[in-house]
Amino acid sequence: MRTISDWGNYPVIEADVAGFDSVGQLRKQLEDPGELIAFGNGRSYGDASLQKRMVLTRRFSKFLSFDESSGTLCCDSGVLLSEILDVFVPRGWFLPVTPGTKLITVGGAIAADVHGKNHHVDGSFGQHILSMDIMRNDGSIITCSPTVNAEFFKVTVGGMGLTGVILNASFRLKRIETAFIREETVRAANLGEIMDCFEVSVGWTYSVAWIDCLAKGDSMGRSIMMRGEHAQTHELVSPTHKHAPLKVNKGMQLAVPFRFPNFALNPLSMKAFNFAYYNKCRPGTHQHLVDYNSFFYPLDAISNWNRIYGKRGFTQYQFVIPKEAGREGMARILKRITDSGLGSFLAVLKLFGEQDSFMSFPMEGYTLALDFPISQKAMELFKELDAMVADYGGRLYLAKDSRMDAAMFEKTYANADEFRQAVTLLNEGETRFASLQSKRIGITN
Amino acid sequence: MKNVLILGATSDMAQAIAKKYAAEGWSLTLAAIEPELLASIASDLRVRGDVTVDTKTFDATDFENHRAFYESLETRPDAVIAVFGYMSDQEKVRTDIADIRRTIDINFTGMATMLSVIADDFEKRGRGAIAAISSVAGDRGRQSNYIYGSAKAGLTAFLSGLRNRLAKKGVHVMTVKPGFARTKMTENMELPEALTASPEQIADAVFKGLEKKRNVVYTLWMWRYIMLIIRHIPEFIFKKMGM
């Protein structure tokens, strides 16, 4: 038994955990009856990978094959995206889709069907999976792809680990000439401006905005958009970069060595941070050449940044609302958040493209993600926000969630019922996949 | 190209060490008792990078064949890292003769016989580096794991003697004491985060330690002082403590 939690440090539970080196060892674990769930690198925020009994996949992390001509990589589910980048960026390849942290496993990326700054162009991670192997609750292995065992594939992508333990996956990496991003930052004075900015930026491969969730009145929604393209060799300026276009310096790794006391983050300190961050960027549009780590993974440079929220932990409230409802809806929801004064400094806005998958979070529209230290007040605010999000036809991201109720899930995920039936059918037998989250939102009993 | 021989290459620590040496441009010889797992580790390393990897089956307790094993290697290594070890539940070890022997055979006897063979060759060649994973458990016998601890204490003494002998012969010997490590041995245990090293941290410490010719490496610096204190508690007090 050991104490374990996901990235938000809420909830924290006692669990029996065991990893595996081989398919045989995992099969043996599944012979023990009862409920269990796979746990990767613990970077989902809430309780999606928590359970009294957990299978750790991190040790199951071999690279199986790579085809240099097509860029097709096959690797075990416990491999971290950061390992893929370390190995393949120097050889001129990049991930087809990456979220804002590279410290997640391939299995987790599929189970949560993660998205990135290029969602409007390239869709979610699951859409790039060519094929994968999954171990079912009875120890059998099923190979599935968009065409082979397609139904099983459909419920497994974004299926939150409830259909089995993902063993390995094949997907295509994309060619890059350099390890650098040509980044353009645009300062927007309010919500209207930043939404205009997203709409004219759909031609960019990558786009995302940091949004100040504490600014009120006329400056509500003031933001900084970051949009980017992989830089080509001829765009590099510095001789060092030109000489080794695929090489990036390690950069400084900072760490938060212990949990901050709860009072360290307070309205004043957060307001000061947001003010400084916003004003550091001058008005207008600016171009920079930055390495891929600072563009995609700024927070990965600070180990254990989750500790700044202290012992109480935090949650990330991430919702999406359809594009039609976007302007009015986002303004109303954001106003409720700024009025509460509870939001913190990490808030991210993005315009998703279309998405047609079974259980995945993205839909064409605006998504906003913001961190909240856990408190009674915040929990009450979430309830109000839930109602608004549901009214606009939106939904919450399961990978971030630790508190949504079953009714909210039912109302907002169109395929909730069908998914529950599929999971029930697949879990017939003595051993069943279930997480604290799947029980809370009513997918499993 | 320099070659490193990793003995007990299937452990988490050894796998991290292999990745580190591969990334630093060394060729590798991986030896362990499980050929299948060894093959998958080797193939993983080859996909990760342009690296030469040989695998060899190696049984730490097959003492008589350690010389033959070493002589069968295609490449004479420039560095040897002995990672193999065995720790069982002390409750079980305390009464189970076979398990006591196994603990001593793997952690001490196997290390001593294998490294003696290698030391002779390195001495003749007048160069080479040897690192072995010992344990802070060997710094003082404690009630919770003194059988494992005493085997590791033997290993630590063996390594210090070997270092003393080979220092004048151009061969470096390094003792590694990892402290708590987050590996398969400990994955279901509650460990104090600040005192627990990851396999990657240990791999870095081993690589850098050998480059810098360190003698005794505690992978996290705190352990040196923790063990210093534990070693200096007077026996009449220590024997009453529940450690």
Tab-separated table of C-alpha atoms in Angstrom, chain A residues 32-402:
chain	number	residue	atom	x	y	z
A	32	ASP	CA	-6.752	-11.485	-9.290
A	33	PRO	CA	-10.450	-10.650	-9.223
A	34	GLY	CA	-11.700	-7.168	-8.371
A	35	GLU	CA	-11.587	-3.647	-9.716
A	36	LEU	CA	-8.479	-1.948	-11.016
A	37	ILE	CA	-7.298	0.822	-13.314
A	38	ALA	CA	-4.090	1.622	-15.194
A	39	PHE	CA	-1.933	4.520	-13.977
A	40	GLY	CA	0.708	6.082	-16.236
A	41	ASN	CA	2.767	9.060	-15.135
A	42	GLY	CA	0.115	10.565	-12.861
A	43	ARG	CA	-0.425	13.694	-14.949
A	44	SER	CA	-4.174	13.588	-15.237
A	45	TYR	CA	-5.342	16.079	-12.636
A	46	GLY	CA	-8.056	14.361	-10.673
A	47	ASP	CA	-9.055	10.761	-10.071
A	48	ALA	CA	-9.296	9.293	-13.570
A	49	SER	CA	-6.405	6.897	-12.905
A	50	LEU	CA	-6.985	6.346	-9.197
A	51	GLN	CA	-8.466	3.282	-7.566
A	52	LYS	CA	-7.779	1.031	-4.576
A	53	ARG	CA	-5.794	-1.196	-6.920
A	54	MET	CA	-3.711	0.232	-9.733
A	55	VAL	CA	-1.550	-1.165	-12.522
A	56	LEU	CA	1.492	1.029	-13.100
A	57	THR	CA	2.437	1.181	-16.772
A	58	ARG	CA	5.486	3.408	-16.519
A	59	ARG	CA	7.937	0.504	-16.382
A	60	PHE	CA	6.448	-1.080	-19.494
A	61	SER	CA	8.205	1.334	-21.798
A	62	LYS	CA	10.125	-0.193	-24.670
A	63	PHE	CA	10.470	1.287	-28.109
A	64	LEU	CA	9.468	-1.574	-30.409
A	65	SER	CA	10.135	-0.324	-33.937
A	66	PHE	CA	10.612	2.759	-36.034
A	67	ASP	CA	10.224	3.023	-39.782
A	68	GLU	CA	12.455	5.811	-41.010
A	69	SER	CA	10.679	6.133	-44.370
A	70	SER	CA	7.170	6.733	-43.028
A	71	GLY	CA	8.011	7.935	-39.510
A	72	THR	CA	5.888	5.198	-37.957
A	73	LEU	CA	6.840	4.529	-34.354
A	74	CYS	CA	5.593	1.573	-32.359
A	75	CYS	CA	6.198	1.690	-28.615
A	76	ASP	CA	4.875	0.383	-25.320
A	77	SER	CA	2.207	2.356	-23.516
A	78	GLY	CA	4.472	3.389	-20.626
A	79	VAL	CA	6.823	5.411	-22.842
A	80	LEU	CA	6.726	9.131	-22.052
A	81	LEU	CA	6.224	11.689	-24.806
A	82	SER	CA	9.420	13.318	-23.501
A	83	GLU	CA	11.378	10.134	-24.284
A	84	ILE	CA	10.026	10.165	-27.831
A	85	LEU	CA	11.086	13.785	-28.251
A	86	ASP	CA	14.545	13.163	-26.782
A	87	VAL	CA	15.134	10.342	-29.229
A	88	PHE	CA	13.458	11.645	-32.362
A	89	VAL	CA	13.755	15.438	-32.442
A	90	PRO	CA	17.521	15.143	-33.111
A	91	ARG	CA	16.618	12.828	-36.006
A	92	GLY	CA	14.106	15.322	-37.463
A	93	TRP	CA	10.774	14.024	-36.179
A	94	PHE	CA	8.112	15.506	-33.904
A	95	LEU	CA	4.924	14.319	-32.220
A	96	PRO	CA	1.795	14.631	-34.358
A	97	VAL	CA	-0.083	16.062	-31.350
A	98	THR	CA	1.187	17.057	-27.938
A	99	PRO	CA	-0.515	18.504	-24.874
A	100	GLY	CA	1.060	21.210	-22.701
A	101	THR	CA	3.220	18.705	-20.848
A	102	LYS	CA	5.508	16.082	-22.363
A	103	LEU	CA	5.552	14.131	-19.120
A	104	ILE	CA	2.653	11.855	-19.980
A	105	THR	CA	2.640	8.287	-21.216
A	106	VAL	CA	1.515	7.179	-24.652
A	107	GLY	CA	-1.177	5.040	-22.980
A	108	GLY	CA	-2.498	8.054	-21.090
A	109	ALA	CA	-2.464	10.174	-24.244
A	110	ILE	CA	-4.722	7.636	-25.953
A	111	ALA	CA	-7.001	6.934	-22.983
A	112	ALA	CA	-7.681	10.650	-22.477
A	113	ASP	CA	-7.414	11.364	-26.224
A	114	VAL	CA	-5.346	14.448	-25.505
A	115	HIS	CA	-5.233	17.523	-27.725
A	116	GLY	CA	-2.699	20.254	-28.349
A	117	LYS	CA	-2.234	23.680	-29.801
A	118	ASN	CA	-2.781	22.274	-33.308
A	119	HIS	CA	-6.184	20.716	-32.643
A	120	HIS	CA	-7.868	22.903	-35.273
A	121	VAL	CA	-5.481	21.476	-37.883
A	122	ASP	CA	-4.489	17.971	-36.768
A	123	GLY	CA	-7.225	16.882	-34.348
A	124	SER	CA	-6.549	14.908	-31.186
A	125	PHE	CA	-3.825	12.332	-30.398
A	126	GLY	CA	-6.160	9.376	-30.923
A	127	GLN	CA	-6.763	10.352	-34.542
A	128	HIS	CA	-3.118	9.560	-35.272
A	129	ILE	CA	-3.140	6.036	-33.880
A	130	LEU	CA	-2.658	3.511	-36.654
A	131	SER	CA	-2.994	0.437	-34.490
A	132	MET	CA	-2.744	-0.662	-30.865
A	133	ASP	CA	-2.803	-3.737	-28.642
A	134	ILE	CA	-4.925	-3.827	-25.511
A	135	MET	CA	-5.112	-6.430	-22.779
A	136	ARG	CA	-8.711	-7.158	-21.850
A	137	ASN	CA	-9.910	-8.041	-18.353
A	138	ASP	CA	-9.669	-11.771	-19.143
A	139	GLY	CA	-5.994	-11.493	-20.095
A	140	SER	CA	-6.610	-11.792	-23.831
A	141	ILE	CA	-4.955	-9.318	-26.189
A	142	ILE	CA	-6.922	-7.517	-28.844
A	143	THR	CA	-5.321	-5.635	-31.725
A	144	CYS	CA	-7.422	-2.783	-32.985
A	145	SER	CA	-7.248	0.104	-35.428
A	146	PRO	CA	-9.706	2.405	-37.182
A	147	THR	CA	-10.465	-0.539	-39.507
A	148	VAL	CA	-9.696	-3.688	-37.484
A	149	ASN	CA	-11.924	-4.258	-34.445
A	150	ALA	CA	-13.045	-0.726	-35.162
A	151	GLU	CA	-15.763	-0.663	-32.501
A	152	PHE	CA	-13.283	-1.596	-29.801
A	153	PHE	CA	-10.861	1.030	-31.104
A	154	LYS	CA	-13.609	3.649	-30.997
A	155	VAL	CA	-14.453	3.096	-27.326
A	156	THR	CA	-10.814	2.794	-26.262
A	157	VAL	CA	-9.671	6.145	-27.685
A	158	GLY	CA	-10.839	8.596	-25.038
A	159	GLY	CA	-12.150	5.606	-23.082
A	160	MET	CA	-10.245	6.540	-19.902
A	161	GLY	CA	-8.705	3.092	-19.514
A	162	LEU	CA	-12.052	1.405	-18.909
A	163	THR	CA	-11.818	-1.065	-21.789
A	164	GLY	CA	-8.489	-2.614	-20.820
A	165	VAL	CA	-4.806	-1.876	-20.393
A	166	ILE	CA	-3.266	-0.359	-23.525
A	167	LEU	CA	-0.056	-2.325	-24.200
A	168	ASN	CA	1.456	-0.563	-27.199
A	169	ALA	CA	0.546	1.700	-30.075
A	170	SER	CA	1.772	2.668	-33.542
A	171	PHE	CA	1.521	6.200	-34.800
A	172	ARG	CA	3.220	8.416	-37.324
A	173	LEU	CA	5.614	11.151	-36.278
A	174	LYS	CA	5.876	14.267	-38.374
A	175	ARG	CA	8.940	15.578	-40.171
A	176	ILE	CA	10.610	18.724	-38.892
A	177	GLU	CA	13.611	20.576	-40.264
A	178	THR	CA	14.546	22.272	-37.004
A	179	ALA	CA	13.843	21.989	-33.297
A	180	PHE	CA	12.624	25.580	-33.293
A	181	ILE	CA	9.274	27.285	-33.549
A	182	ARG	CA	8.668	30.564	-35.271
A	183	GLU	CA	6.457	32.099	-32.647
A	184	GLU	CA	4.293	35.180	-32.906
A	185	THR	CA	2.806	36.732	-29.794
A	186	VAL	CA	-0.174	39.037	-30.000
A	187	ARG	CA	-1.497	41.037	-27.102
A	188	ALA	CA	-5.292	41.323	-26.915
A	189	ALA	CA	-6.904	43.912	-24.622
A	190	ASN	CA	-10.083	41.948	-23.917
A	191	LEU	CA	-12.134	38.850	-24.678
A	192	GLY	CA	-13.573	40.183	-27.933
A	193	GLU	CA	-10.125	40.956	-29.294
A	194	ILE	CA	-8.675	37.576	-28.449
A	195	MET	CA	-11.601	35.754	-30.043
A	196	ASP	CA	-11.163	37.794	-33.215
A	197	CYS	CA	-7.528	36.919	-33.068
A	198	PHE	CA	-8.271	33.164	-32.888
A	199	GLU	CA	-10.591	33.410	-35.844
A	200	VAL	CA	-7.992	35.041	-38.054
A	201	SER	CA	-5.297	32.639	-36.813
A	202	VAL	CA	-6.825	29.378	-38.092
A	203	GLY	CA	-4.157	29.305	-40.796
A	204	TRP	CA	-1.465	28.813	-38.148
A	205	THR	CA	-0.588	25.254	-37.182
A	206	TYR	CA	-0.334	26.064	-33.479
A	207	SER	CA	-2.333	28.592	-31.506
A	208	VAL	CA	-3.179	29.109	-27.873
A	209	ALA	CA	-3.740	32.045	-25.520
A	210	TRP	CA	-2.911	32.750	-21.930
A	211	ILE	CA	-5.819	34.643	-20.424
A	212	ASP	CA	-5.894	36.798	-17.303
A	213	CYS	CA	-8.818	35.442	-15.332
A	214	LEU	CA	-8.604	38.099	-12.682
A	215	ALA	CA	-8.951	41.180	-14.909
A	216	LYS	CA	-12.419	42.693	-14.766
A	217	GLY	CA	-14.585	45.228	-16.613
A	218	ASP	CA	-13.274	46.502	-19.932
A	219	SER	CA	-10.130	44.414	-19.697
A	220	MET	CA	-11.934	41.191	-18.869
A	221	GLY	CA	-10.390	38.467	-20.962
A	222	ARG	CA	-7.180	40.335	-21.733
A	223	SER	CA	-4.817	37.807	-23.186
A	224	ILE	CA	-1.632	36.998	-24.960
A	225	MET	CA	-1.925	34.760	-27.979
A	226	MET	CA	0.970	32.542	-28.920
A	227	ARG	CA	0.846	31.105	-32.408
A	228	GLY	CA	3.572	29.219	-34.152
A	229	GLU	CA	4.968	27.162	-36.989
A	230	HIS	CA	7.867	24.740	-37.056
A	231	ALA	CA	10.770	26.863	-38.250
A	232	GLN	CA	12.498	25.841	-41.444
A	233	THR	CA	16.262	25.749	-41.725
A	234	HIS	CA	16.477	28.965	-43.730
A	235	GLU	CA	14.554	30.820	-41.026
A	236	LEU	CA	17.211	30.221	-38.390
A	237	VAL	CA	19.455	33.188	-37.686
A	238	SER	CA	22.013	32.250	-35.059
A	239	PRO	CA	25.063	30.433	-36.473
A	240	THR	CA	24.902	27.828	-33.678
A	241	HIS	CA	21.316	26.974	-34.618
A	242	LYS	CA	22.110	26.908	-38.328
A	243	HIS	CA	24.968	24.558	-37.649
A	244	ALA	CA	22.839	22.122	-35.614
A	245	PRO	CA	19.191	22.939	-36.394
A	246	LEU	CA	17.778	19.942	-34.509
A	247	LYS	CA	19.743	20.444	-31.335
A	248	VAL	CA	18.313	22.268	-28.337
A	249	ASN	CA	20.115	23.156	-25.171
A	250	LYS	CA	18.907	21.389	-22.094
A	251	GLY	CA	17.847	24.673	-20.478
A	252	MET	CA	17.551	25.234	-16.795
A	253	GLN	CA	15.434	22.820	-14.782
A	254	LEU	CA	13.929	24.509	-11.751
A	255	ALA	CA	12.110	22.672	-9.006
A	256	VAL	CA	9.571	23.415	-6.329
A	257	PRO	CA	11.248	21.500	-3.511
A	258	PHE	CA	8.325	21.259	-1.108
A	259	ARG	CA	4.623	22.036	-0.851
A	260	PHE	CA	4.056	25.745	-0.397
A	261	PRO	CA	1.883	26.785	2.520
A	262	ASN	CA	-1.697	27.329	1.386
A	263	PHE	CA	-1.505	31.104	1.825
A	264	ALA	CA	1.354	31.512	-0.672
A	265	LEU	CA	-1.139	31.766	-3.490
A	266	ASN	CA	-3.562	34.503	-2.627
A	267	PRO	CA	-5.560	37.007	-4.688
A	268	LEU	CA	-2.809	39.578	-4.302
A	269	SER	CA	0.116	37.407	-5.377
A	270	MET	CA	-1.852	36.055	-8.316
A	271	LYS	CA	-2.958	39.524	-9.433
A	272	ALA	CA	0.639	40.697	-9.270
A	273	PHE	CA	1.796	37.757	-11.371
A	274	ASN	CA	-0.905	38.295	-13.974
A	275	PHE	CA	-0.216	42.015	-14.183
A	276	ALA	CA	3.486	41.402	-14.706
A	277	TYR	CA	2.951	38.607	-17.217
A	278	TYR	CA	0.497	40.619	-19.303
A	279	ASN	CA	2.587	43.762	-19.314
A	280	LYS	CA	5.812	41.945	-20.071
A	281	CYS	CA	4.376	41.510	-23.540
A	282	ARG	CA	4.251	44.866	-25.334
A	283	PRO	CA	1.095	45.746	-27.280
A	284	GLY	CA	0.930	44.526	-30.845
A	285	THR	CA	2.480	41.570	-32.611
A	286	HIS	CA	6.011	40.228	-32.062
A	287	GLN	CA	8.021	37.477	-33.662
A	288	HIS	CA	10.530	35.228	-31.914
A	289	LEU	CA	12.363	32.052	-32.637
A	290	VAL	CA	12.055	29.722	-29.652
A	291	ASP	CA	13.014	26.100	-29.073
A	292	TYR	CA	10.198	23.583	-28.931
A	293	ASN	CA	10.436	23.154	-25.175
A	294	SER	CA	9.738	26.761	-24.374
A	295	PHE	CA	6.902	26.908	-26.886
A	296	PHE	CA	5.111	23.699	-25.965
A	297	TYR	CA	6.223	22.878	-22.440
A	298	PRO	CA	7.048	26.014	-20.451
A	299	LEU	CA	5.820	24.485	-17.188
A	300	ASP	CA	7.797	21.263	-17.569
A	301	ALA	CA	10.872	23.381	-16.810
A	302	ILE	CA	9.643	23.633	-13.217
A	303	SER	CA	9.536	20.191	-11.600
A	304	ASN	CA	6.625	19.650	-9.216
A	305	TRP	CA	4.996	23.004	-9.931
A	306	ASN	CA	1.803	21.486	-8.571
A	307	ARG	CA	3.267	21.922	-5.084
A	308	ILE	CA	2.685	25.674	-5.166
A	309	TYR	CA	-0.970	24.942	-4.445
A	310	GLY	CA	-0.036	23.461	-1.098
A	311	LYS	CA	-1.460	20.524	0.754
A	312	ARG	CA	-5.082	21.252	-0.157
A	313	GLY	CA	-4.327	20.471	-3.812
A	314	PHE	CA	-5.960	21.986	-6.857
A	315	THR	CA	-8.115	21.144	-9.799
A	316	GLN	CA	-8.149	22.356	-13.336
A	317	TYR	CA	-11.572	23.309	-14.596
A	318	GLN	CA	-11.482	22.802	-18.345
A	319	PHE	CA	-14.612	23.114	-20.415
A	320	VAL	CA	-15.463	23.567	-24.064
A	321	ILE	CA	-18.519	25.283	-25.490
A	322	PRO	CA	-19.642	25.158	-29.127
A	323	LYS	CA	-18.435	27.912	-31.407
A	324	GLU	CA	-21.958	29.306	-31.992
A	325	ALA	CA	-22.309	29.907	-28.268
A	326	GLY	CA	-18.735	31.098	-28.032
A	327	ARG	CA	-18.847	34.856	-27.743
A	328	GLU	CA	-21.864	35.206	-25.522
A	329	GLY	CA	-21.190	32.050	-23.528
A	330	MET	CA	-17.528	32.647	-22.890
A	331	ALA	CA	-18.217	36.230	-21.787
A	332	ARG	CA	-20.876	35.098	-19.324
A	333	ILE	CA	-18.826	32.253	-17.892
A	334	LEU	CA	-15.669	34.323	-17.673
A	335	LYS	CA	-17.547	37.102	-15.904
A	336	ARG	CA	-18.781	34.611	-13.311
A	337	ILE	CA	-15.188	33.439	-12.786
A	338	THR	CA	-13.653	36.906	-12.506
A	339	ASP	CA	-16.458	38.007	-10.157
A	340	SER	CA	-15.614	35.061	-7.910
A	341	GLY	CA	-11.970	36.155	-7.741
A	342	LEU	CA	-11.041	32.506	-7.253
A	343	GLY	CA	-9.196	31.802	-10.495
A	344	SER	CA	-5.434	31.591	-10.498
A	345	PHE	CA	-2.715	32.556	-12.917
A	346	LEU	CA	-2.742	29.523	-15.145
A	347	ALA	CA	-5.568	29.976	-17.577
A	348	VAL	CA	-5.521	28.886	-21.174
A	349	LEU	CA	-7.918	29.618	-24.005
A	350	LYS	CA	-8.039	27.817	-27.334
A	351	LEU	CA	-10.281	27.445	-30.357
A	352	PHE	CA	-10.815	23.780	-31.269
A	353	GLY	CA	-11.521	22.533	-34.766
A	354	GLU	CA	-14.109	19.918	-35.592
A	355	GLN	CA	-13.923	16.553	-33.890
A	356	ASP	CA	-15.971	13.503	-34.583
A	357	SER	CA	-15.110	10.852	-32.052
A	358	PHE	CA	-17.045	8.754	-29.625
A	359	MET	CA	-15.970	9.828	-26.153
A	360	SER	CA	-13.337	12.504	-26.684
A	361	PHE	CA	-13.510	15.920	-25.089
A	362	PRO	CA	-12.874	18.332	-27.991
A	363	MET	CA	-15.679	19.773	-30.132
A	364	GLU	CA	-15.600	22.715	-32.519
A	365	GLY	CA	-15.628	25.685	-30.177
A	366	TYR	CA	-13.789	27.477	-27.444
A	367	THR	CA	-12.093	25.727	-24.556
A	368	LEU	CA	-10.927	27.427	-21.393
A	369	ALA	CA	-8.783	25.740	-18.745
A	370	LEU	CA	-7.999	27.275	-15.401
A	371	ASP	CA	-6.516	26.114	-12.144
A	372	PHE	CA	-8.248	26.563	-8.810
A	373	PRO	CA	-6.907	25.711	-5.389
A	374	ILE	CA	-9.383	23.311	-3.785
A	375	SER	CA	-11.878	25.101	-1.554
A	376	GLN	CA	-15.526	24.909	-0.638
A	377	LYS	CA	-16.135	28.187	-2.470
A	378	ALA	CA	-14.496	26.868	-5.623
A	379	MET	CA	-16.630	23.712	-5.486
A	380	GLU	CA	-19.777	25.862	-5.288
A	381	LEU	CA	-18.568	27.990	-8.190
A	382	PHE	CA	-17.966	24.855	-10.316
A	383	LYS	CA	-21.594	23.819	-9.809
A	384	GLU	CA	-22.754	27.141	-11.248
A	385	LEU	CA	-20.269	26.922	-14.091
A	386	ASP	CA	-21.374	23.356	-14.845
A	387	ALA	CA	-24.935	24.548	-15.346
A	388	MET	CA	-23.838	27.270	-17.751
A	389	VAL	CA	-21.497	24.952	-19.680
A	390	ALA	CA	-24.254	22.355	-20.026
A	391	ASP	CA	-26.775	24.989	-21.140
A	392	TYR	CA	-24.512	26.085	-23.944
A	393	GLY	CA	-24.103	22.488	-25.072
A	394	GLY	CA	-20.528	22.191	-23.809
A	395	ARG	CA	-18.740	19.697	-21.575
A	396	LEU	CA	-15.820	19.136	-19.189
A	397	TYR	CA	-12.507	17.358	-19.837
A	398	LEU	CA	-12.376	14.022	-17.992
A	399	ALA	CA	-8.561	14.078	-17.750
A	400	LYS	CA	-8.750	17.199	-15.594
A	401	ASP	CA	-11.868	16.427	-13.618
A	402	SER	CA	-12.080	15.364	-9.979
